[in-house]
């Protein structure tokens, strides 16, 4: 049995947290490959080392005063070294980092040092081998992750290494420059390592006991999702459920490796298991609800639109021209509506409207802003009658006006458009009807 274990920033924010992590790793011999993040926040008011590194680099590379921030960063690692009684001295490392900052080694290089240094400490603490991610995780010259070259190299390197620590978040380009994934990217590194070693399980340790059925900022103490499929997760993460980086499922998905989200502060909790496919029935008809505010819709009307071949393509061409991606596009016989992110659309609003007029000559065009989209996701919906009926009657009871409905052909999700102001009420109504009343 081989497991890859990734620990997030809050799990490694202090010596105290490191000790919990050490206990977790030592409790199971199969936890052989460890991917650490940089030290995160120790409390709400604290700062993440990654953020400090960006600040420090920006100051140093522009000739500003950076020493104070650098001392703060050093202090974070010293606390861990002292608290764990490690025989490690990072002075040389920090001297090199300072030098490289002044010589403008790049913001990615700067941010990556958080994971790099934490990896060194973690390896020393566990007695595992340290492997610099720059030697095994590769990006092409355009900065895109090179999955196949990485997989080959990592598999080869790790084949004969029993136990290793590989820092998360970064890798390198062919010319040696450091490149990071987007924020939260250590999740992706863990997944890449799991794929390369054909792990039985990828454990992703964080500070919550798994994915929640709904956002805890909207629903008080929501239930935890026990099992979720990659596809369901993708729908929920896209709509804002943020426990795992949304790209982290792709490498393990190629190999059918499950991901288990676990809580470092409550290791007894089973967390959420993310799988390719499962016969396990979800506890409720729906697996989860997620949503986002800040959309707007462009409603287009034209008599006989249905008979005009190429109408839809021409409309979408206008959005494409301005680099605006569309989210949903429900249509009627003589109407078509395009949902877009308000922030992406605002700048080009008038040009898009003019473009649509020019290309398709609509009878009527109207914009509606401040809309929210809510995704109700669940593999169980396909086999259950009346799910949509229950959702809409719950919304009607909560006096929420539904602006748009879209059920994907996979029957895995129903997307509902409502006014931003109705967002919370809508989520509460849906949660209550499927979860609270079914408990
Ligand atoms: N330390 C990085 C961040 O704060 C990457 C990670 O934690 O996954 O985004």
Short mmCIF file of C-alpha atoms and ligand atoms in Angstrom, two decimals:
data_model
loop_
_atom_site.label_atom_id
_atom_site.label_comp_id
_atom_site.label_asym_id
_atom_site.label_seq_id
_atom_site.Cartn_x
_atom_site.Cartn_y
_atom_site.Cartn_z
CA UNK A 1 0.00 0.00 0.00
CA UNK A 2 1.37 3.40 -0.99
CA UNK A 3 -0.13 6.73 -0.04
CA UNK A 4 0.76 10.27 -0.95
CA UNK A 5 -0.06 12.73 1.81
CA UNK A 6 -0.32 16.45 1.16
CA UNK A 7 -0.54 18.89 4.04
CA UNK A 8 -1.92 22.40 3.58
CA UNK A 9 -0.52 25.61 5.02
CA UNK A 10 -2.61 25.70 8.19
CA UNK A 11 -1.54 22.10 8.94
CA UNK A 12 2.09 23.28 8.90
CA UNK A 13 1.80 26.77 10.31
CA UNK A 14 3.74 26.11 13.53
CA UNK A 15 5.82 23.53 15.41
CA UNK A 16 2.62 22.45 17.16
CA UNK A 17 0.94 21.74 13.85
CA UNK A 18 4.05 19.95 12.54
CA UNK A 19 3.83 17.58 15.52
CA UNK A 20 0.25 16.66 14.64
CA UNK A 21 1.37 16.02 11.08
CA UNK A 22 4.27 13.87 12.30
CA UNK A 23 1.86 11.77 14.39
CA UNK A 24 -0.44 11.30 11.42
CA UNK A 25 2.39 10.19 9.13
CA UNK A 26 3.91 7.85 11.70
CA UNK A 27 0.53 6.25 12.40
CA UNK A 28 0.46 4.61 8.97
CA UNK A 29 3.51 3.08 7.26
CA UNK A 30 2.00 3.50 3.82
CA UNK A 31 2.20 7.31 4.12
CA UNK A 32 5.47 7.34 2.25
CA UNK A 33 5.43 10.42 0.03
CA UNK A 34 4.78 13.75 1.65
CA UNK A 35 3.91 17.01 -0.12
CA UNK A 36 3.99 20.08 2.16
CA UNK A 37 2.64 23.59 1.56
CA UNK A 38 4.32 26.66 2.99
CA UNK A 39 3.45 27.65 6.58
CA UNK A 40 -0.01 29.21 6.54
CA UNK A 41 -1.98 31.26 9.02
CA UNK A 42 -1.83 30.36 12.74
CA UNK A 43 -4.93 32.44 13.42
CA UNK A 44 -7.31 34.74 11.57
CA UNK A 45 -5.05 37.77 11.86
CA UNK A 46 -1.88 35.95 10.83
CA UNK A 47 -0.23 36.06 7.39
CA UNK A 48 0.69 33.19 5.10
CA UNK A 49 4.40 32.83 4.41
CA UNK A 50 3.59 32.78 0.66
CA UNK A 51 2.03 36.23 0.94
CA UNK A 52 5.01 37.51 2.94
CA UNK A 53 7.35 36.18 0.27
CA UNK A 54 5.49 38.03 -2.49
CA UNK A 55 5.61 41.25 -0.44
CA UNK A 56 9.27 40.79 0.37
CA UNK A 57 10.19 40.11 -3.24
CA UNK A 58 8.24 43.09 -4.57
CA UNK A 59 10.08 45.38 -2.16
CA UNK A 60 13.54 43.84 -2.69
CA UNK A 61 13.35 43.70 -6.47
CA UNK A 62 12.30 47.35 -6.66
CA UNK A 63 15.08 48.50 -4.39
CA UNK A 64 12.72 49.11 -1.46
CA UNK A 65 13.15 48.12 2.16
CA UNK A 66 12.48 44.45 2.57
CA UNK A 67 14.59 43.40 5.57
CA UNK A 68 11.76 43.56 8.08
CA UNK A 69 9.55 41.23 6.06
CA UNK A 70 12.47 38.88 5.48
CA UNK A 71 13.05 38.73 9.24
CA UNK A 72 9.39 37.91 9.75
CA UNK A 73 9.68 35.01 7.29
CA UNK A 74 12.86 33.75 8.95
CA UNK A 75 11.08 33.94 12.29
CA UNK A 76 8.32 31.64 11.08
CA UNK A 77 10.82 28.91 10.17
CA UNK A 78 12.91 29.44 13.29
CA UNK A 79 9.86 28.86 15.47
CA UNK A 80 9.34 25.51 13.77
CA UNK A 81 13.02 24.52 13.95
CA UNK A 82 13.22 25.37 17.65
CA UNK A 83 9.87 23.86 18.54
CA UNK A 84 10.82 20.57 16.92
CA UNK A 85 14.43 20.65 18.07
CA UNK A 86 15.67 20.18 14.53
CA UNK A 87 19.32 20.18 13.67
CA UNK A 88 18.84 22.38 10.62
CA UNK A 89 20.33 25.75 9.81
CA UNK A 90 18.66 27.74 7.05
CA UNK A 91 21.14 30.63 7.06
CA UNK A 92 22.75 29.71 3.73
CA UNK A 93 19.37 29.21 2.17
CA UNK A 94 18.17 32.63 3.32
CA UNK A 95 21.36 34.31 2.10
CA UNK A 96 20.82 32.79 -1.36
CA UNK A 97 17.17 33.80 -1.34
CA UNK A 98 18.00 37.42 -0.44
CA UNK A 99 20.61 37.57 -3.18
CA UNK A 100 18.21 36.15 -5.75
CA UNK A 101 15.45 38.54 -4.72
CA UNK A 102 17.71 41.54 -5.26
CA UNK A 103 18.71 40.14 -8.64
CA UNK A 104 15.07 39.75 -9.64
CA UNK A 105 14.79 35.96 -9.84
CA UNK A 106 11.04 36.32 -10.35
CA UNK A 107 7.85 36.32 -8.26
CA UNK A 108 7.33 32.61 -8.86
CA UNK A 109 10.77 31.85 -7.53
CA UNK A 110 10.00 34.00 -4.50
CA UNK A 111 6.68 32.32 -3.72
CA UNK A 112 8.12 28.84 -4.21
CA UNK A 113 10.64 29.30 -1.40
CA UNK A 114 7.87 28.87 1.16
CA UNK A 115 7.28 25.26 0.14
CA UNK A 116 10.97 24.64 -0.57
CA UNK A 117 12.08 25.59 2.96
CA UNK A 118 9.15 23.84 4.59
CA UNK A 119 10.06 20.71 2.60
CA UNK A 120 13.59 20.82 3.99
CA UNK A 121 12.25 21.05 7.55
CA UNK A 122 9.68 18.33 6.99
CA UNK A 123 12.26 15.94 5.54
CA UNK A 124 14.57 16.54 8.50
CA UNK A 125 11.75 16.08 10.98
CA UNK A 126 10.55 12.80 9.47
CA UNK A 127 13.94 11.44 8.39
CA UNK A 128 12.66 11.22 4.79
CA UNK A 129 14.67 12.12 1.69
CA UNK A 130 14.16 15.67 0.36
CA UNK A 131 13.57 16.06 -3.37
CA UNK A 132 13.51 19.60 -4.78
CA UNK A 133 10.35 19.89 -6.91
CA UNK A 134 12.37 21.89 -9.48
CA UNK A 135 14.14 18.64 -10.41
CA UNK A 136 11.01 16.60 -11.03
CA UNK A 137 8.08 18.87 -11.92
CA UNK A 138 8.33 20.51 -15.33
CA UNK A 139 6.72 23.37 -17.22
CA UNK A 140 7.15 24.11 -20.93
CA UNK A 141 8.54 27.39 -22.29
CA UNK A 142 5.03 28.93 -22.26
CA UNK A 143 4.66 28.12 -18.60
CA UNK A 144 2.18 25.28 -19.09
CA UNK A 145 2.56 22.21 -16.93
CA UNK A 146 4.24 19.38 -18.86
CA UNK A 147 2.43 16.37 -17.44
CA UNK A 148 4.09 13.61 -19.43
CA UNK A 149 7.71 14.70 -18.97
CA UNK A 150 6.98 15.20 -15.27
CA UNK A 151 5.34 11.83 -14.90
CA UNK A 152 8.29 10.05 -16.52
CA UNK A 153 10.92 11.81 -14.42
CA UNK A 154 9.04 11.52 -11.13
CA UNK A 155 8.24 7.86 -11.61
CA UNK A 156 11.88 7.14 -12.31
CA UNK A 157 13.19 9.19 -9.38
CA UNK A 158 10.77 7.79 -6.85
CA UNK A 159 11.02 4.18 -7.94
CA UNK A 160 13.94 3.46 -5.64
CA UNK A 161 13.17 5.94 -2.91
CA UNK A 162 11.23 4.44 -0.06
CA UNK A 163 10.16 7.68 1.62
CA UNK A 164 10.41 11.22 0.34
CA UNK A 165 9.28 14.80 0.85
CA UNK A 166 8.52 16.74 -2.36
CA UNK A 167 7.53 20.38 -1.76
CA UNK A 168 4.27 21.46 -3.37
CA UNK A 169 3.29 24.38 -5.59
CA UNK A 170 6.26 24.72 -7.97
CA UNK A 171 8.49 23.18 -10.59
CA UNK A 172 10.87 24.49 -13.24
CA UNK A 173 11.10 25.33 -16.91
CA UNK A 174 13.77 23.87 -19.20
CA UNK A 175 15.96 26.98 -18.70
CA UNK A 176 15.94 26.38 -14.95
CA UNK A 177 13.60 29.23 -13.95
CA UNK A 178 11.11 28.41 -11.24
CA UNK A 179 7.43 28.37 -12.11
CA UNK A 180 4.52 27.92 -9.72
CA UNK A 181 1.00 26.67 -10.22
CA UNK A 182 -1.77 29.09 -9.33
CA UNK A 183 -2.48 29.72 -5.62
CA UNK A 184 -3.31 26.61 -3.65
CA UNK A 185 -1.30 24.61 -6.19
CA UNK A 186 0.29 22.18 -3.71
CA UNK A 187 -2.90 20.18 -4.14
CA UNK A 188 -1.90 19.66 -7.76
CA UNK A 189 1.62 18.56 -6.81
CA UNK A 190 0.18 15.92 -4.48
CA UNK A 191 -1.99 14.61 -7.27
CA UNK A 192 0.95 14.53 -9.71
CA UNK A 193 3.06 12.54 -7.25
CA UNK A 194 0.19 10.13 -6.58
CA UNK A 195 -0.15 9.46 -10.29
CA UNK A 196 3.59 8.94 -10.80
CA UNK A 197 3.92 6.32 -8.06
CA UNK A 198 0.55 4.64 -8.78
CA UNK A 199 -0.57 5.41 -5.24
CA UNK A 200 -3.47 3.54 -3.70
CA UNK A 201 -4.74 6.74 -2.15
CA UNK A 202 -4.00 10.45 -2.23
CA UNK A 203 -4.70 11.94 1.20
CA UNK A 204 -5.14 15.69 1.22
CA UNK A 205 -4.90 16.96 4.80
CA UNK A 206 -6.38 20.36 5.53
CA UNK A 207 -8.27 22.19 8.29
CA UNK A 208 -11.81 21.03 7.53
CA UNK A 209 -13.27 17.54 7.78
CA UNK A 210 -14.06 17.31 4.08
CA UNK A 211 -16.36 18.90 1.56
CA UNK A 212 -19.51 20.32 2.99
CA UNK A 213 -22.92 19.98 1.40
CA UNK A 214 -23.18 23.78 1.35
CA UNK A 215 -21.08 26.83 2.13
CA UNK A 216 -20.81 27.25 5.95
CA UNK A 217 -21.01 31.03 5.49
CA UNK A 218 -24.57 30.50 4.27
CA UNK A 219 -25.65 27.37 6.15
CA UNK A 220 -24.75 26.90 9.80
CA UNK A 221 -22.88 23.62 10.42
CA UNK A 222 -23.68 21.95 7.12
CA UNK A 223 -23.30 18.18 6.75
CA UNK A 224 -20.07 16.71 5.37
CA UNK A 225 -20.15 14.91 2.01
CA UNK A 226 -18.91 11.35 2.60
CA UNK A 227 -18.33 10.28 -0.98
CA UNK A 228 -18.30 12.37 -4.12
CA UNK A 229 -17.33 11.60 -7.71
CA UNK A 230 -14.70 13.58 -9.60
CA UNK A 231 -17.41 14.91 -11.90
CA UNK A 232 -19.63 16.09 -9.08
CA UNK A 233 -16.66 17.70 -7.43
CA UNK A 234 -15.71 19.48 -10.60
CA UNK A 235 -19.19 21.00 -10.81
CA UNK A 236 -19.09 22.12 -7.19
CA UNK A 237 -15.55 23.47 -7.25
CA UNK A 238 -16.24 25.40 -10.41
CA UNK A 239 -19.14 27.03 -8.64
CA UNK A 240 -17.05 28.10 -5.71
CA UNK A 241 -16.70 25.19 -3.24
CA UNK A 242 -13.03 25.64 -2.45
CA UNK A 243 -11.39 22.89 -0.42
CA UNK A 244 -9.25 21.46 -3.18
CA UNK A 245 -7.61 23.27 -6.12
CA UNK A 246 -9.88 22.64 -9.07
CA UNK A 247 -7.06 21.27 -11.26
CA UNK A 248 -5.97 18.76 -8.63
CA UNK A 249 -8.27 16.03 -9.79
CA UNK A 250 -6.84 15.68 -13.30
CA UNK A 251 -3.59 13.76 -12.63
CA UNK A 252 -5.17 11.19 -10.27
CA UNK A 253 -8.22 10.88 -12.46
CA UNK A 254 -6.01 9.49 -15.22
CA UNK A 255 -5.13 6.60 -12.91
CA UNK A 256 -8.42 6.22 -11.06
CA UNK A 257 -6.77 7.03 -7.71
CA UNK A 258 -9.19 8.22 -5.02
CA UNK A 259 -8.54 11.39 -3.03
CA UNK A 260 -9.39 11.54 0.64
CA UNK A 261 -9.82 15.00 2.17
CA UNK A 262 -8.87 14.80 5.87
CA UNK A 263 -8.65 17.18 8.81
CA UNK A 264 -5.23 17.47 10.50
CA UNK A 265 -6.90 18.81 13.65
CA UNK A 266 -9.44 15.98 13.76
CA UNK A 267 -7.67 12.92 12.34
CA UNK A 268 -10.43 10.67 13.67
CA UNK A 269 -12.90 12.11 11.13
CA UNK A 270 -13.22 10.12 7.93
CA UNK A 271 -13.41 13.18 5.72
CA UNK A 272 -14.59 13.12 2.12
CA UNK A 273 -13.63 10.43 -0.37
CA UNK A 274 -13.42 11.58 -3.99
CA UNK A 275 -13.73 8.72 -6.47
CA UNK A 276 -14.09 8.06 -10.18
CA UNK A 277 -17.33 6.16 -9.74
CA UNK A 278 -19.14 4.47 -6.89
CA UNK A 279 -22.07 2.23 -6.08
CA UNK A 280 -22.40 3.93 -2.71
CA UNK A 281 -25.69 5.74 -2.56
CA UNK A 282 -25.36 9.36 -1.56
CA UNK A 283 -26.93 10.08 1.80
CA UNK A 284 -29.29 12.63 0.29
CA UNK A 285 -30.70 12.99 -3.20
CA UNK A 286 -28.30 15.83 -3.75
CA UNK A 287 -24.58 15.67 -3.08
CA UNK A 288 -23.93 19.38 -2.72
CA UNK A 289 -24.96 22.95 -3.46
CA UNK A 290 -22.61 25.72 -4.52
CA UNK A 291 -22.99 29.05 -6.17
CA UNK A 292 -21.49 32.34 -7.19
CA UNK A 293 -22.71 35.88 -7.43
CA UNK A 294 -21.73 38.45 -10.04
CA UNK A 295 -23.20 37.36 -13.36
CA UNK A 296 -25.20 39.24 -15.92
CA UNK A 297 -27.43 38.11 -18.73
CA UNK A 298 -27.82 39.40 -22.25
CA UNK A 299 -31.30 38.63 -23.50
CA UNK A 300 -31.74 38.73 -27.26
CA UNK A 301 -35.06 38.53 -29.09
CA UNK A 302 -35.75 38.24 -32.77
CA UNK A 303 -38.84 37.00 -34.56
CA UNK A 304 -38.18 33.76 -36.43
CA UNK A 305 -34.80 33.33 -34.75
CA UNK A 306 -35.27 29.57 -34.81
CA UNK A 307 -35.28 29.55 -38.61
CA UNK A 308 -32.06 31.53 -38.95
CA UNK A 309 -29.19 29.06 -39.30
CA UNK A 310 -26.01 30.32 -37.66
CA UNK A 311 -27.72 32.81 -35.34
CA UNK A 312 -26.22 31.35 -32.16
CA UNK A 313 -22.75 31.08 -33.66
CA UNK A 314 -22.77 34.72 -34.72
CA UNK A 315 -23.83 35.89 -31.27
CA UNK A 316 -21.15 33.84 -29.57
CA UNK A 317 -18.58 35.09 -32.06
CA UNK A 318 -19.04 38.58 -30.65
CA UNK A 319 -18.25 37.36 -27.13
CA UNK A 320 -15.28 35.43 -28.42
CA UNK A 321 -13.92 38.53 -30.13
CA UNK A 322 -13.67 40.29 -26.76
CA UNK A 323 -12.31 37.24 -24.94
CA UNK A 324 -15.46 36.79 -22.84
CA UNK A 325 -16.39 33.22 -22.01
CA UNK A 326 -20.05 32.42 -21.52
CA UNK A 327 -21.42 30.36 -18.67
CA UNK A 328 -24.88 29.33 -19.84
CA UNK A 329 -27.05 29.90 -22.84
CA UNK A 330 -30.70 28.97 -22.40
CA UNK A 331 -32.86 29.63 -25.43
CA UNK A 332 -36.50 29.80 -26.57
CA UNK A 333 -38.02 29.88 -30.04
CA UNK A 334 -37.41 33.57 -30.63
CA UNK A 335 -35.15 34.29 -27.68
CA UNK A 336 -31.66 33.52 -26.59
CA UNK A 337 -29.94 34.48 -23.35
CA UNK A 338 -26.23 34.47 -22.68
CA UNK A 339 -24.92 34.42 -19.09
CA UNK A 340 -21.47 35.90 -18.52
CA UNK A 341 -19.31 37.01 -15.60
CA UNK A 342 -20.17 40.62 -14.95
CA UNK A 343 -16.54 41.52 -14.23
CA UNK A 344 -15.38 40.13 -17.60
CA UNK A 345 -18.23 41.71 -19.48
CA UNK A 346 -18.44 45.22 -18.06
CA UNK A 347 -15.43 46.64 -19.89
CA UNK A 348 -16.69 45.57 -23.33
CA UNK A 349 -20.41 45.89 -22.68
CA UNK A 350 -21.19 48.51 -25.33
CA UNK A 351 -18.91 46.98 -27.95
CA UNK A 352 -20.58 43.58 -27.46
CA UNK A 353 -24.06 45.08 -27.79
CA UNK A 354 -23.04 46.94 -30.95
CA UNK A 355 -21.42 43.77 -32.32
CA UNK A 356 -24.59 41.73 -31.76
CA UNK A 357 -26.72 44.41 -33.46
CA UNK A 358 -24.42 44.43 -36.43
CA UNK A 359 -24.21 40.67 -36.88
CA UNK A 360 -27.72 39.40 -36.13
CA UNK A 361 -29.99 42.48 -36.14
CA UNK A 362 -32.12 41.54 -33.13
CA UNK A 363 -35.56 43.07 -32.53
CA UNK A 364 -34.81 43.62 -28.89
CA UNK A 365 -31.80 43.33 -26.61
CA UNK A 366 -31.78 43.72 -22.85
CA UNK A 367 -29.18 43.38 -20.09
CA UNK A 368 -29.81 42.21 -16.56
CA UNK A 369 -27.07 42.51 -13.97
CA UNK A 370 -26.40 41.34 -10.39
CA UNK A 371 -27.43 37.75 -10.91
CA UNK A 372 -26.22 34.68 -9.08
CA UNK A 373 -25.94 31.12 -10.29
CA UNK A 374 -26.53 28.17 -7.99
CA UNK A 375 -25.57 24.60 -8.89
CA UNK A 376 -27.45 21.75 -7.26
CA UNK A 377 -25.26 18.74 -7.89
CA UNK A 378 -25.85 15.05 -7.34
CA UNK A 379 -25.35 11.72 -9.06
CA UNK A 380 -28.50 10.59 -7.27
CA UNK A 381 -30.70 13.02 -9.19
CA UNK A 382 -30.72 10.92 -12.33
CA UNK A 383 -32.54 8.05 -10.72
CA UNK A 384 -34.90 10.12 -8.60
CA UNK A 385 -38.15 11.57 -9.76
CA UNK A 386 -39.28 14.99 -8.63
CA UNK A 387 -35.92 16.54 -7.74
CA UNK A 388 -36.52 19.58 -9.91
CA UNK A 389 -40.08 19.82 -8.58
CA UNK A 390 -38.84 19.86 -5.00
CA UNK A 391 -36.21 22.50 -5.74
CA UNK A 392 -38.65 24.87 -7.38
CA UNK A 393 -41.41 24.48 -4.86
CA UNK A 394 -38.87 25.14 -2.09
CA UNK A 395 -37.74 28.28 -3.90
CA UNK A 396 -41.31 29.42 -4.42
CA UNK A 397 -42.03 28.96 -0.71
CA UNK A 398 -38.96 31.02 0.12
CA UNK A 399 -40.29 33.71 -2.27
CA UNK A 400 -37.29 33.43 -4.55
CA UNK A 401 -37.91 34.33 -8.15
CA UNK A 402 -36.10 31.94 -10.51
CA UNK A 403 -34.55 33.76 -13.46
CA UNK A 404 -33.02 30.82 -15.30
CA UNK A 405 -32.97 27.03 -15.19
CA UNK A 406 -30.46 24.81 -16.91
CA UNK A 407 -30.21 21.05 -16.49
CA UNK A 408 -27.09 19.58 -18.04
CA UNK A 409 -27.48 16.54 -20.25
CA UNK A 410 -25.56 14.48 -17.69
CA UNK A 411 -28.44 15.02 -15.24
CA UNK A 412 -25.75 15.56 -12.68
CA UNK A 413 -26.68 19.12 -11.93
CA UNK A 414 -29.36 21.72 -12.16
CA UNK A 415 -28.23 25.31 -12.47
CA UNK A 416 -30.52 28.02 -11.23
CA UNK A 417 -30.16 31.74 -11.86
CA UNK A 418 -31.52 34.13 -9.22
CA UNK A 419 -30.97 37.75 -8.20
CA UNK A 420 -27.81 38.29 -6.13
CA UNK A 421 -30.05 39.46 -3.29
CA UNK A 422 -31.89 36.11 -3.26
CA UNK A 423 -28.73 34.00 -3.29
CA UNK A 424 -28.58 33.07 0.41
CA UNK A 425 -32.32 32.50 0.74
CA UNK A 426 -32.28 30.21 -2.28
CA UNK A 427 -29.42 28.07 -0.95
CA UNK A 428 -31.10 27.80 2.45
CA UNK A 429 -34.36 26.71 0.88
CA UNK A 430 -32.69 24.01 -1.21
CA UNK A 431 -30.56 22.77 1.69
CA UNK A 432 -33.58 22.56 3.97
CA UNK A 433 -35.71 20.59 1.58
CA UNK A 434 -33.04 18.00 0.76
CA UNK A 435 -30.91 17.79 3.87
CA UNK A 436 -32.57 19.20 6.97
CA UNK A 437 -35.89 17.50 6.28
CA UNK A 438 -34.22 14.20 5.34
CA UNK A 439 -32.05 13.86 8.45
N1 LIG B 1 1.51 28.22 -0.51
C1 LIG B 1 0.77 28.39 -1.72
C2 LIG B 1 -0.41 29.30 -1.50
O1 LIG B 1 -0.56 29.89 -0.45
C3 LIG B 1 0.41 27.09 -2.35
C4 LIG B 1 -0.39 26.15 -1.48
O2 LIG B 1 -0.49 26.34 -0.29
O3 LIG B 1 -0.93 25.19 -2.03
O4 LIG B 1 -1.20 29.47 -2.40
#
